[in-house]
PDB file of C-alpha atoms in Angstrom:
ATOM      1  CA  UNK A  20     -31.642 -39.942 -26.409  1.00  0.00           C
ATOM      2  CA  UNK A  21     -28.708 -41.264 -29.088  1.00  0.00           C
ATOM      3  CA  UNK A  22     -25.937 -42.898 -27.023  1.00  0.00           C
ATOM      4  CA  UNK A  23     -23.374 -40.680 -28.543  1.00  0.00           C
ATOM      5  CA  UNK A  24     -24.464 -37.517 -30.204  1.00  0.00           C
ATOM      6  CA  UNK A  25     -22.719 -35.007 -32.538  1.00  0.00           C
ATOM      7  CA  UNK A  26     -24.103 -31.746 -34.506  1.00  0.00           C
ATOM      8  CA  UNK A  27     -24.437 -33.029 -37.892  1.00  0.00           C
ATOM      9  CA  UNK A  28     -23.407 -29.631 -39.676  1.00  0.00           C
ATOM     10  CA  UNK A  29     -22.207 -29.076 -42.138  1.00  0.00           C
ATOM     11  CA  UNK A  30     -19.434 -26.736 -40.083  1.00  0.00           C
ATOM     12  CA  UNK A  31     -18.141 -24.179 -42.800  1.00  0.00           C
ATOM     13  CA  UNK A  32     -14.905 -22.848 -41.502  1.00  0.00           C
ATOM     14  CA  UNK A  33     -12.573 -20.684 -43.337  1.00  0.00           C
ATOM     15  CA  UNK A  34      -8.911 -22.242 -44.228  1.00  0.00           C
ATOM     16  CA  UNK A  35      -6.677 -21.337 -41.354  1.00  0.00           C
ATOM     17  CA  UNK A  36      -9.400 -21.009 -38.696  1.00  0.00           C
ATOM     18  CA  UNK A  37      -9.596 -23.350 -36.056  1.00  0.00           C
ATOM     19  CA  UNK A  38     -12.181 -26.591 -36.260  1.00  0.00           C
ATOM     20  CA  UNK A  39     -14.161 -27.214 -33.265  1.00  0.00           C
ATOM     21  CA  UNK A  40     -16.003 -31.223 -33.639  1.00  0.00           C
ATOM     22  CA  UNK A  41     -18.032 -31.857 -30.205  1.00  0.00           C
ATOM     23  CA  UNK A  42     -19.242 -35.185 -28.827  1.00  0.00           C
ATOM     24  CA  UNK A  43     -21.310 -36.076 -26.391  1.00  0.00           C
ATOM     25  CA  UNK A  44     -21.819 -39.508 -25.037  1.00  0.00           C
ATOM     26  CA  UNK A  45     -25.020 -41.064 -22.412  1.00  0.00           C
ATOM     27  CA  UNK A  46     -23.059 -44.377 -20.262  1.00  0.00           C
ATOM     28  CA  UNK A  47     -21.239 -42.841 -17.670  1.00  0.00           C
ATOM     29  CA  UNK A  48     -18.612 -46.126 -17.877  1.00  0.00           C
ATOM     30  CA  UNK A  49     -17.443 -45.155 -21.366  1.00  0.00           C
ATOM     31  CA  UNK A  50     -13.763 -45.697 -21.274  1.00  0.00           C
ATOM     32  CA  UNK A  51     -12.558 -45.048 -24.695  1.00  0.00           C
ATOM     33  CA  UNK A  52     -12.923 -42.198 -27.271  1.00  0.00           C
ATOM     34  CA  UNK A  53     -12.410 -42.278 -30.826  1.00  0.00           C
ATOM     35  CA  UNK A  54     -12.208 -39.782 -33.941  1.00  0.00           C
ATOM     36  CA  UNK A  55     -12.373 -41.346 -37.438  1.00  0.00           C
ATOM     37  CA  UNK A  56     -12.200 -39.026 -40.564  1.00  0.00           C
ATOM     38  CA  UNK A  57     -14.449 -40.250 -43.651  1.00  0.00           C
ATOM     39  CA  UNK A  58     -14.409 -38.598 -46.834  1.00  0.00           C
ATOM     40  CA  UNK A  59     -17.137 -38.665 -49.121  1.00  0.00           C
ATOM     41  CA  UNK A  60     -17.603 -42.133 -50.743  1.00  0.00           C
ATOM     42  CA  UNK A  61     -14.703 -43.679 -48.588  1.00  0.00           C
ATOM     43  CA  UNK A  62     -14.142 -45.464 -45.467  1.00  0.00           C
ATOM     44  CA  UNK A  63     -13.625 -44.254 -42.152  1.00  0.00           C
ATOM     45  CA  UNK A  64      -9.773 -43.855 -40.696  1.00  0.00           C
ATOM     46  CA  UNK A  65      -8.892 -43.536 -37.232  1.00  0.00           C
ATOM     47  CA  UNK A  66      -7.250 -40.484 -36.420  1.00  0.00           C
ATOM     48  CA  UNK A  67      -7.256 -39.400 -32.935  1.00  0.00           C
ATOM     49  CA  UNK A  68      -8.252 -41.791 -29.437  1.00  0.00           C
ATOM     50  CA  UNK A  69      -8.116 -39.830 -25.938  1.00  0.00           C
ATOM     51  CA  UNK A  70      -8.649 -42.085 -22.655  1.00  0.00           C
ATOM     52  CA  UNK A  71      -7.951 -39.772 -19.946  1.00  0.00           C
ATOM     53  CA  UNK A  72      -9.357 -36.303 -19.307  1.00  0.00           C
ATOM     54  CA  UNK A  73      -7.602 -33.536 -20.261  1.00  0.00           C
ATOM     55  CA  UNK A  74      -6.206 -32.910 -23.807  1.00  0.00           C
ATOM     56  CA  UNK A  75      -3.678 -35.073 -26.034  1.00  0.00           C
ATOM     57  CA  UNK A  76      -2.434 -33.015 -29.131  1.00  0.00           C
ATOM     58  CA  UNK A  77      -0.945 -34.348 -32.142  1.00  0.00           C
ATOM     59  CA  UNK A  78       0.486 -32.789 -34.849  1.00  0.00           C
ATOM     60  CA  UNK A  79      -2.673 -30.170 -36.035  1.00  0.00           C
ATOM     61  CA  UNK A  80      -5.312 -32.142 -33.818  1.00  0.00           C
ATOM     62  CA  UNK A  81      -6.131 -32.439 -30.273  1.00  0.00           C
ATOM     63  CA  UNK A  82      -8.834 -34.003 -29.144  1.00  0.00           C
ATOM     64  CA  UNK A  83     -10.166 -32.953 -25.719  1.00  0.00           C
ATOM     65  CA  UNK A  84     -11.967 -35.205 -22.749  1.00  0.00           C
ATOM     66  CA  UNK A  85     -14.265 -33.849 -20.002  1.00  0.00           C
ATOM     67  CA  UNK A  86     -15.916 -37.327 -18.592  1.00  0.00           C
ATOM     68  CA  UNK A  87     -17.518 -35.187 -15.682  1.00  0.00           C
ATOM     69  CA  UNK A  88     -19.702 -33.306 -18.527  1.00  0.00           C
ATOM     70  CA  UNK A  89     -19.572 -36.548 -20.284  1.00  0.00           C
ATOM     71  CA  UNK A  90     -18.325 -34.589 -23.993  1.00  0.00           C
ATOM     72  CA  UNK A  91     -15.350 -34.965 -26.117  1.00  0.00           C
ATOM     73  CA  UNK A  92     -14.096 -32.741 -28.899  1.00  0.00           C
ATOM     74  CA  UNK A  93     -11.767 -32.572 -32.136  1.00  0.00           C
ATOM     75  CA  UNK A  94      -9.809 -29.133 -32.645  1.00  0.00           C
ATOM     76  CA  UNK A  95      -8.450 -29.024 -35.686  1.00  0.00           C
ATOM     77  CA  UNK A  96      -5.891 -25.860 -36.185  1.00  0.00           C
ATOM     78  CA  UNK A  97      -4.564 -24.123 -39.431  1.00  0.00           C
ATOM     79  CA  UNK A  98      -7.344 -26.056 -41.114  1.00  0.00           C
ATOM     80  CA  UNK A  99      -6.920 -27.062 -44.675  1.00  0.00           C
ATOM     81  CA  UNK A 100      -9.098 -27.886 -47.488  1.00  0.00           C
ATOM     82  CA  UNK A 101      -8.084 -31.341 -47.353  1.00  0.00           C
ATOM     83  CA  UNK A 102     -10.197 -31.366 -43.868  1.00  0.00           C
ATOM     84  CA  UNK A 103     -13.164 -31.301 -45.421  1.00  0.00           C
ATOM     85  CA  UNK A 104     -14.731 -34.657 -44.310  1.00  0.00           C
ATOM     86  CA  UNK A 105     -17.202 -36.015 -41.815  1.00  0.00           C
ATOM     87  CA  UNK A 106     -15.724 -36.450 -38.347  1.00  0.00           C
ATOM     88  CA  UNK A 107     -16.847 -39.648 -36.886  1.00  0.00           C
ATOM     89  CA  UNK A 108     -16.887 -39.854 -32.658  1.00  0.00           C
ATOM     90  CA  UNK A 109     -16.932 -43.428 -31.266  1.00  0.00           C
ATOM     91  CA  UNK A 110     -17.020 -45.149 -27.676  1.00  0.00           C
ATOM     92  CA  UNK A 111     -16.145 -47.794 -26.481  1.00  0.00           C
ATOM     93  CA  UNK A 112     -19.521 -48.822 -24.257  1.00  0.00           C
ATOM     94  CA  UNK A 113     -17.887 -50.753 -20.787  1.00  0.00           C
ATOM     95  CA  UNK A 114     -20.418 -53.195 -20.462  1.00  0.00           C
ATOM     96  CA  UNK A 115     -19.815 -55.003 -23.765  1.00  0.00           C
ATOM     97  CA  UNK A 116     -16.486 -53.365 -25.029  1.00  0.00           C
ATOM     98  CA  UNK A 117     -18.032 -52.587 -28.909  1.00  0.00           C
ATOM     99  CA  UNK A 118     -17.913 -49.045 -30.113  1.00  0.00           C
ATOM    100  CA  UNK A 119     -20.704 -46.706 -30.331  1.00  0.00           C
ATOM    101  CA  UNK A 120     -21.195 -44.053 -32.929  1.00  0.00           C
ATOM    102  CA  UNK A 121     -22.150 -40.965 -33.563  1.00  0.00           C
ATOM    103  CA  UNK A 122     -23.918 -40.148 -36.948  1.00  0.00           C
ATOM    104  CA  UNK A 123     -20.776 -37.371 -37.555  1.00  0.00           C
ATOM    105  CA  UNK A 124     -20.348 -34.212 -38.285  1.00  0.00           C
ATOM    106  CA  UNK A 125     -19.212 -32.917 -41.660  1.00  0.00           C
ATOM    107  CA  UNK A 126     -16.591 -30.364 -41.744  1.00  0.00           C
ATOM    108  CA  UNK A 127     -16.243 -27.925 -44.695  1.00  0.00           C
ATOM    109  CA  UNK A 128     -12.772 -25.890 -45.302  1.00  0.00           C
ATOM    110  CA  UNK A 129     -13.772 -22.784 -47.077  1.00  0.00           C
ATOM    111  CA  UNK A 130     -10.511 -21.585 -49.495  1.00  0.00           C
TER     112      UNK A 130
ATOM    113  CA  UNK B   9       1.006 -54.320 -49.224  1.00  0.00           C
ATOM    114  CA  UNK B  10      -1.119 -55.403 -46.082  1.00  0.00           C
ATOM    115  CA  UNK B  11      -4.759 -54.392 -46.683  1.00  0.00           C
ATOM    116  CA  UNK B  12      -8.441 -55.448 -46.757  1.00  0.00           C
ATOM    117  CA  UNK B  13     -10.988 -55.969 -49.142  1.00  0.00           C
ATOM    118  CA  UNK B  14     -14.041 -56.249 -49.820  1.00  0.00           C
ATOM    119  CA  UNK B  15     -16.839 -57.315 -53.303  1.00  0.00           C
ATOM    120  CA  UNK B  16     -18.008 -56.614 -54.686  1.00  0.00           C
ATOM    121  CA  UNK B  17     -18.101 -52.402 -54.625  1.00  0.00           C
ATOM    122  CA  UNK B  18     -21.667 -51.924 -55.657  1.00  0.00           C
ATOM    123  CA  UNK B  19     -24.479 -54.302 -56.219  1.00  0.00           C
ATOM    124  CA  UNK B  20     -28.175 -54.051 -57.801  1.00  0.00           C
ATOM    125  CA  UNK B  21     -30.054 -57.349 -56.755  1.00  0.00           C
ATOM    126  CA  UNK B  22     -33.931 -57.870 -57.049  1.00  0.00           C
ATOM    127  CA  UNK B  23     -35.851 -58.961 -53.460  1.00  0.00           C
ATOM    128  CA  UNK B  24     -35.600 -62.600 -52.182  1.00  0.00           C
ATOM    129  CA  UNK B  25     -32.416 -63.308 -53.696  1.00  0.00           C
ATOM    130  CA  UNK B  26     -29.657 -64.420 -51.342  1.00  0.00           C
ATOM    131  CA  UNK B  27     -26.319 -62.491 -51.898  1.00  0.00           C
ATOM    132  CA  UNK B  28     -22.455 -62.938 -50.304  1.00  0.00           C
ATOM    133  CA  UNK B  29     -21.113 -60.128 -49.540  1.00  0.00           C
ATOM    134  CA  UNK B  30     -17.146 -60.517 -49.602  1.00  0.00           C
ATOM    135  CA  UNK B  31     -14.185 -59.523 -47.085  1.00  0.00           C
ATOM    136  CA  UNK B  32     -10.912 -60.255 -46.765  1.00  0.00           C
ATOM    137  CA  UNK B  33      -8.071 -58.831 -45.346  1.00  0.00           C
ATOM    138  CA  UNK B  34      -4.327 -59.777 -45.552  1.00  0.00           C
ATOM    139  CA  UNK B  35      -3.327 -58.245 -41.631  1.00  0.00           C
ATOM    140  CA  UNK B  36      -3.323 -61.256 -39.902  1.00  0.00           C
ATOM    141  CA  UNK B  37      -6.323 -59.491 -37.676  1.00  0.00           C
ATOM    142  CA  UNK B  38      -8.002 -61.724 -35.200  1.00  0.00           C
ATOM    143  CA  UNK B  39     -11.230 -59.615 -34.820  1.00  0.00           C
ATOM    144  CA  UNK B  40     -13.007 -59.046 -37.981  1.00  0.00           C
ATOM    145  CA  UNK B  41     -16.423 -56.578 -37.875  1.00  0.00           C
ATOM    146  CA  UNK B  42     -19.485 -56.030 -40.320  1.00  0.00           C
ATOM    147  CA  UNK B  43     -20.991 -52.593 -39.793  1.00  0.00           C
ATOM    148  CA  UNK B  44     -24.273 -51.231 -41.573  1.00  0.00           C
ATOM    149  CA  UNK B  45     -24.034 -47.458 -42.767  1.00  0.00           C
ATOM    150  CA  UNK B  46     -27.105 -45.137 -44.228  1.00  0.00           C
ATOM    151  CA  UNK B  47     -26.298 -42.066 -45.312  1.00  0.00           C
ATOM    152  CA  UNK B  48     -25.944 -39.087 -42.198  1.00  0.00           C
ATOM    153  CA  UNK B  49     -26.503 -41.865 -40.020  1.00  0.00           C
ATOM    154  CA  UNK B  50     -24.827 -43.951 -37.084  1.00  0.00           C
ATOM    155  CA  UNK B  51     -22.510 -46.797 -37.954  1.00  0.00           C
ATOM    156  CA  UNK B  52     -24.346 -50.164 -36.399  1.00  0.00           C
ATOM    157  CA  UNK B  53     -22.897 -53.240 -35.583  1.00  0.00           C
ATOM    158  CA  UNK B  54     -24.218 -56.024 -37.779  1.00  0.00           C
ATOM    159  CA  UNK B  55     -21.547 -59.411 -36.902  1.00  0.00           C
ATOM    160  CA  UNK B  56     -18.357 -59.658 -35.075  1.00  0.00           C
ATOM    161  CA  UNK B  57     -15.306 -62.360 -35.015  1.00  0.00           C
ATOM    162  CA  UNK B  58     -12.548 -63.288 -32.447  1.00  0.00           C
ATOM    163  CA  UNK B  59     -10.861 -65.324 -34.636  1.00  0.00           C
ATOM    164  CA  UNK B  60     -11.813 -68.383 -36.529  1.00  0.00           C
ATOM    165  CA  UNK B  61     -14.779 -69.813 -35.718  1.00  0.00           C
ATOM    166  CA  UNK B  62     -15.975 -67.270 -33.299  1.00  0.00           C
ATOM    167  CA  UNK B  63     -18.991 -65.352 -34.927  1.00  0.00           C
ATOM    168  CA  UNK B  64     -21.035 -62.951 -32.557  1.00  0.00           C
ATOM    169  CA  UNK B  65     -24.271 -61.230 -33.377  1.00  0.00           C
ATOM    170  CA  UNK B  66     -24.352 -57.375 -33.250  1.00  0.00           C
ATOM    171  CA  UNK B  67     -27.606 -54.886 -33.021  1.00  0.00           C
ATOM    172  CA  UNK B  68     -28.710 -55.893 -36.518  1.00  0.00           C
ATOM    173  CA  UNK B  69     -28.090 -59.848 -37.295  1.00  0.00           C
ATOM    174  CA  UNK B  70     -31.630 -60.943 -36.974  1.00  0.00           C
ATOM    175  CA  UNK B  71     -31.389 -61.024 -41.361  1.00  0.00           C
ATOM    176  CA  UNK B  72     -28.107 -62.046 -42.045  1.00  0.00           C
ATOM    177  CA  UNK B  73     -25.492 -64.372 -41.171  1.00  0.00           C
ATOM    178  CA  UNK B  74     -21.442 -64.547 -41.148  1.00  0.00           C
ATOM    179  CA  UNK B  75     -18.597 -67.141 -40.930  1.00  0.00           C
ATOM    180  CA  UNK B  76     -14.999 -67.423 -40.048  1.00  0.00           C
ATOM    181  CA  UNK B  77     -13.109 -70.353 -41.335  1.00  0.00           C
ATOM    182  CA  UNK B  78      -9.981 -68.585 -41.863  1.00  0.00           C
ATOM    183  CA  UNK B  79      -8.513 -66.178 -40.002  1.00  0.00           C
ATOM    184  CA  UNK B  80      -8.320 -63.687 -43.215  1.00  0.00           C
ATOM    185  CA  UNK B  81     -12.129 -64.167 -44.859  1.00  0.00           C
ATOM    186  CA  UNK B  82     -15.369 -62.861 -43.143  1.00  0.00           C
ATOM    187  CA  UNK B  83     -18.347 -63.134 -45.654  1.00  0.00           C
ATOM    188  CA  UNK B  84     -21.922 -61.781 -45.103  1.00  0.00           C
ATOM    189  CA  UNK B  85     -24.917 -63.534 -46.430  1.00  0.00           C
ATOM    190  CA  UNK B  86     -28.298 -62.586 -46.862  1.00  0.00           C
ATOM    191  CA  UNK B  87     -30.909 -65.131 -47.159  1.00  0.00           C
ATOM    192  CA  UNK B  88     -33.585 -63.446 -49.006  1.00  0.00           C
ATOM    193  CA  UNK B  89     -32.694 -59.659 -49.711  1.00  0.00           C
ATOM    194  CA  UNK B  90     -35.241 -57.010 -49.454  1.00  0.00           C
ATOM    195  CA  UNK B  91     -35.557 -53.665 -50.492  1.00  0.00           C
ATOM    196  CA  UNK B  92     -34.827 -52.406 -46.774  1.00  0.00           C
ATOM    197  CA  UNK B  93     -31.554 -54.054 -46.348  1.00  0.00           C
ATOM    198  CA  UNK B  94     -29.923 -51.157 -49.343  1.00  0.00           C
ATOM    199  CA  UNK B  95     -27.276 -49.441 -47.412  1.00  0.00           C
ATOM    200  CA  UNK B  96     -23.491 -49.353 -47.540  1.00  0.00           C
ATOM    201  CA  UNK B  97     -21.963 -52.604 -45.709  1.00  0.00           C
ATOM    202  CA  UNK B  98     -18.443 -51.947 -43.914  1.00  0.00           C
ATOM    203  CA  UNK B  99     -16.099 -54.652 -43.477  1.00  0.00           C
ATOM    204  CA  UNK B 100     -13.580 -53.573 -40.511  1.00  0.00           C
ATOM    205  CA  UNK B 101     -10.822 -55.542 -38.945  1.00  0.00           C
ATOM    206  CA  UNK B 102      -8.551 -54.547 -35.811  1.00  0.00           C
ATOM    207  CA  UNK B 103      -5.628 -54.612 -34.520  1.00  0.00           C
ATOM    208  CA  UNK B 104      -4.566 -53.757 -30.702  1.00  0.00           C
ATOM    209  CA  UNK B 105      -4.106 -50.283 -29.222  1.00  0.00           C
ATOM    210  CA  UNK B 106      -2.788 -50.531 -25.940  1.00  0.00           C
ATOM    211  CA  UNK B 107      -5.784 -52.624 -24.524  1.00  0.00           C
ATOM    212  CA  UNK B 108      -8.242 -50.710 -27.129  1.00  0.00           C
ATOM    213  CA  UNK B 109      -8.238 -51.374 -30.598  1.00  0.00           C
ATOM    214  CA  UNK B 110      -7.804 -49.642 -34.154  1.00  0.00           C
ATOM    215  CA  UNK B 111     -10.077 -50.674 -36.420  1.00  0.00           C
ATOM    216  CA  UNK B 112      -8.900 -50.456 -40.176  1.00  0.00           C
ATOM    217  CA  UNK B 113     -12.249 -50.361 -42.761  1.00  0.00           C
ATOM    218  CA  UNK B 114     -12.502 -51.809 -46.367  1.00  0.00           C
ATOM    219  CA  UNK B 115     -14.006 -49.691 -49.466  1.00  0.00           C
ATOM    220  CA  UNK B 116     -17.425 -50.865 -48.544  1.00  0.00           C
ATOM    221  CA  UNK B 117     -20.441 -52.670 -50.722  1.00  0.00           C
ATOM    222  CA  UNK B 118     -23.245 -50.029 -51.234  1.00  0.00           C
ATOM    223  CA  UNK B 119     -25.960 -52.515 -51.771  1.00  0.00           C
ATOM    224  CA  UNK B 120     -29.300 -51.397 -53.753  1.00  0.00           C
ATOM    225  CA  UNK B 121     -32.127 -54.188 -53.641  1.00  0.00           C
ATOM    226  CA  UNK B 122     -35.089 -53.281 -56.005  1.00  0.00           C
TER     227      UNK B 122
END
């Protein structure tokens, strides 16, 4: 079992719709939660972190935290074609503070 | 305009030369970070720095090596490249988040060894 897993897609979702991005992590102790966006041939860029459960929105995302069921997700609303990217989950591990990653999940915007 | 770099962006070597792979970044990060990415596939830890000086080995070091002497440059060397090390190297450096951290990612070497 992967550490932190994530449906690779691709996700096709028409423009407008609402994204959903899951995550699911194995170490119990994970403290942190991460969302980097990387577009095809470029880097990764943070764009959401979530450290308590519940949901933290900002601006189009929220990112959501169950730590119980051991999953975090992305929701991206009104989505646009400038979306389209692979959505990156990370953790921060407790026992040696370095991030763990999933493999993403890319996102398609359908015009 | 603050930033960080890395060269070259794509390189073709033949196996069993030794290659530096370059980073730097003009932040005035601390922690510095080499990460290994395939294609669909995980990020993985390769090196890590503190600060200058401080070098840590990650899940995949065994075949390279790194150095800090200033706080802004964090090469990667490979000894003796071989066809399995082609993949896309990330250089990443961080900067605090409350007590977390934001790591910010250069362009990336894709690496091809033949």
């Amino acid at each position: 079992q992967k550490e932190v897993e994530q449906n690779s897609g691709p996700l096709s979702v028409p423009e407008g719709a609402i994204a959903s991005l899951n995550c699911t992590y194995s170490d119990r102790g994970s403290q942190s939660f991460f969302w980097y966006r990387q577009y095809s041939g470029k880097s990764p860029e943070l764009i959401m972190f979530i450290y308590s459960n519940g949901d933290k929105e900002d601006g189009r995302f929220t990112a959501q935290l169950n730590k119980a069921s051991q999953y975090v997700s992305l929701l991206i609303r009104d989505s646009q074609p400038s979306d389209s990217a692979t959505y990156l989950c990370a953790v921060n591990v407790l026992s040696n503070y370095q991030l763990i990653w999933g493999a993403g999940t890319k996102l398609i915007i359908k015009p | 305009e603050a930033d960080i770099y890395q060269t070259p962006r794509y390189l073709v070597i033949g196996t069993g030369k030794k290659i530096t792979l370059e980073c730097s970044q003009t932040m005035g990060h601390d922690k510095m970070y080499w990460y290994q990415q395939d294609p669909g596939m995980e990020l993985h830890l390769i090196h890590y720095s503190y600060g200058v000086n401080s070098t840590e080995k990650g899940d995949l070091s065994s075949e390279s090596t790194v150095s800090r002497i200033r706080t802004e440059h964090f090469p990667l060397t490979l000894e003796s490249a071989r066809p399995s090390h082609t993949s896309q190297y990330l250089c990443a450096s961080s900067e605090p988040l409350g007590d977390r951290e934001k790591l910010f990612f250069g362009s990336g070497t894709q690496l091809s060894v033949l």
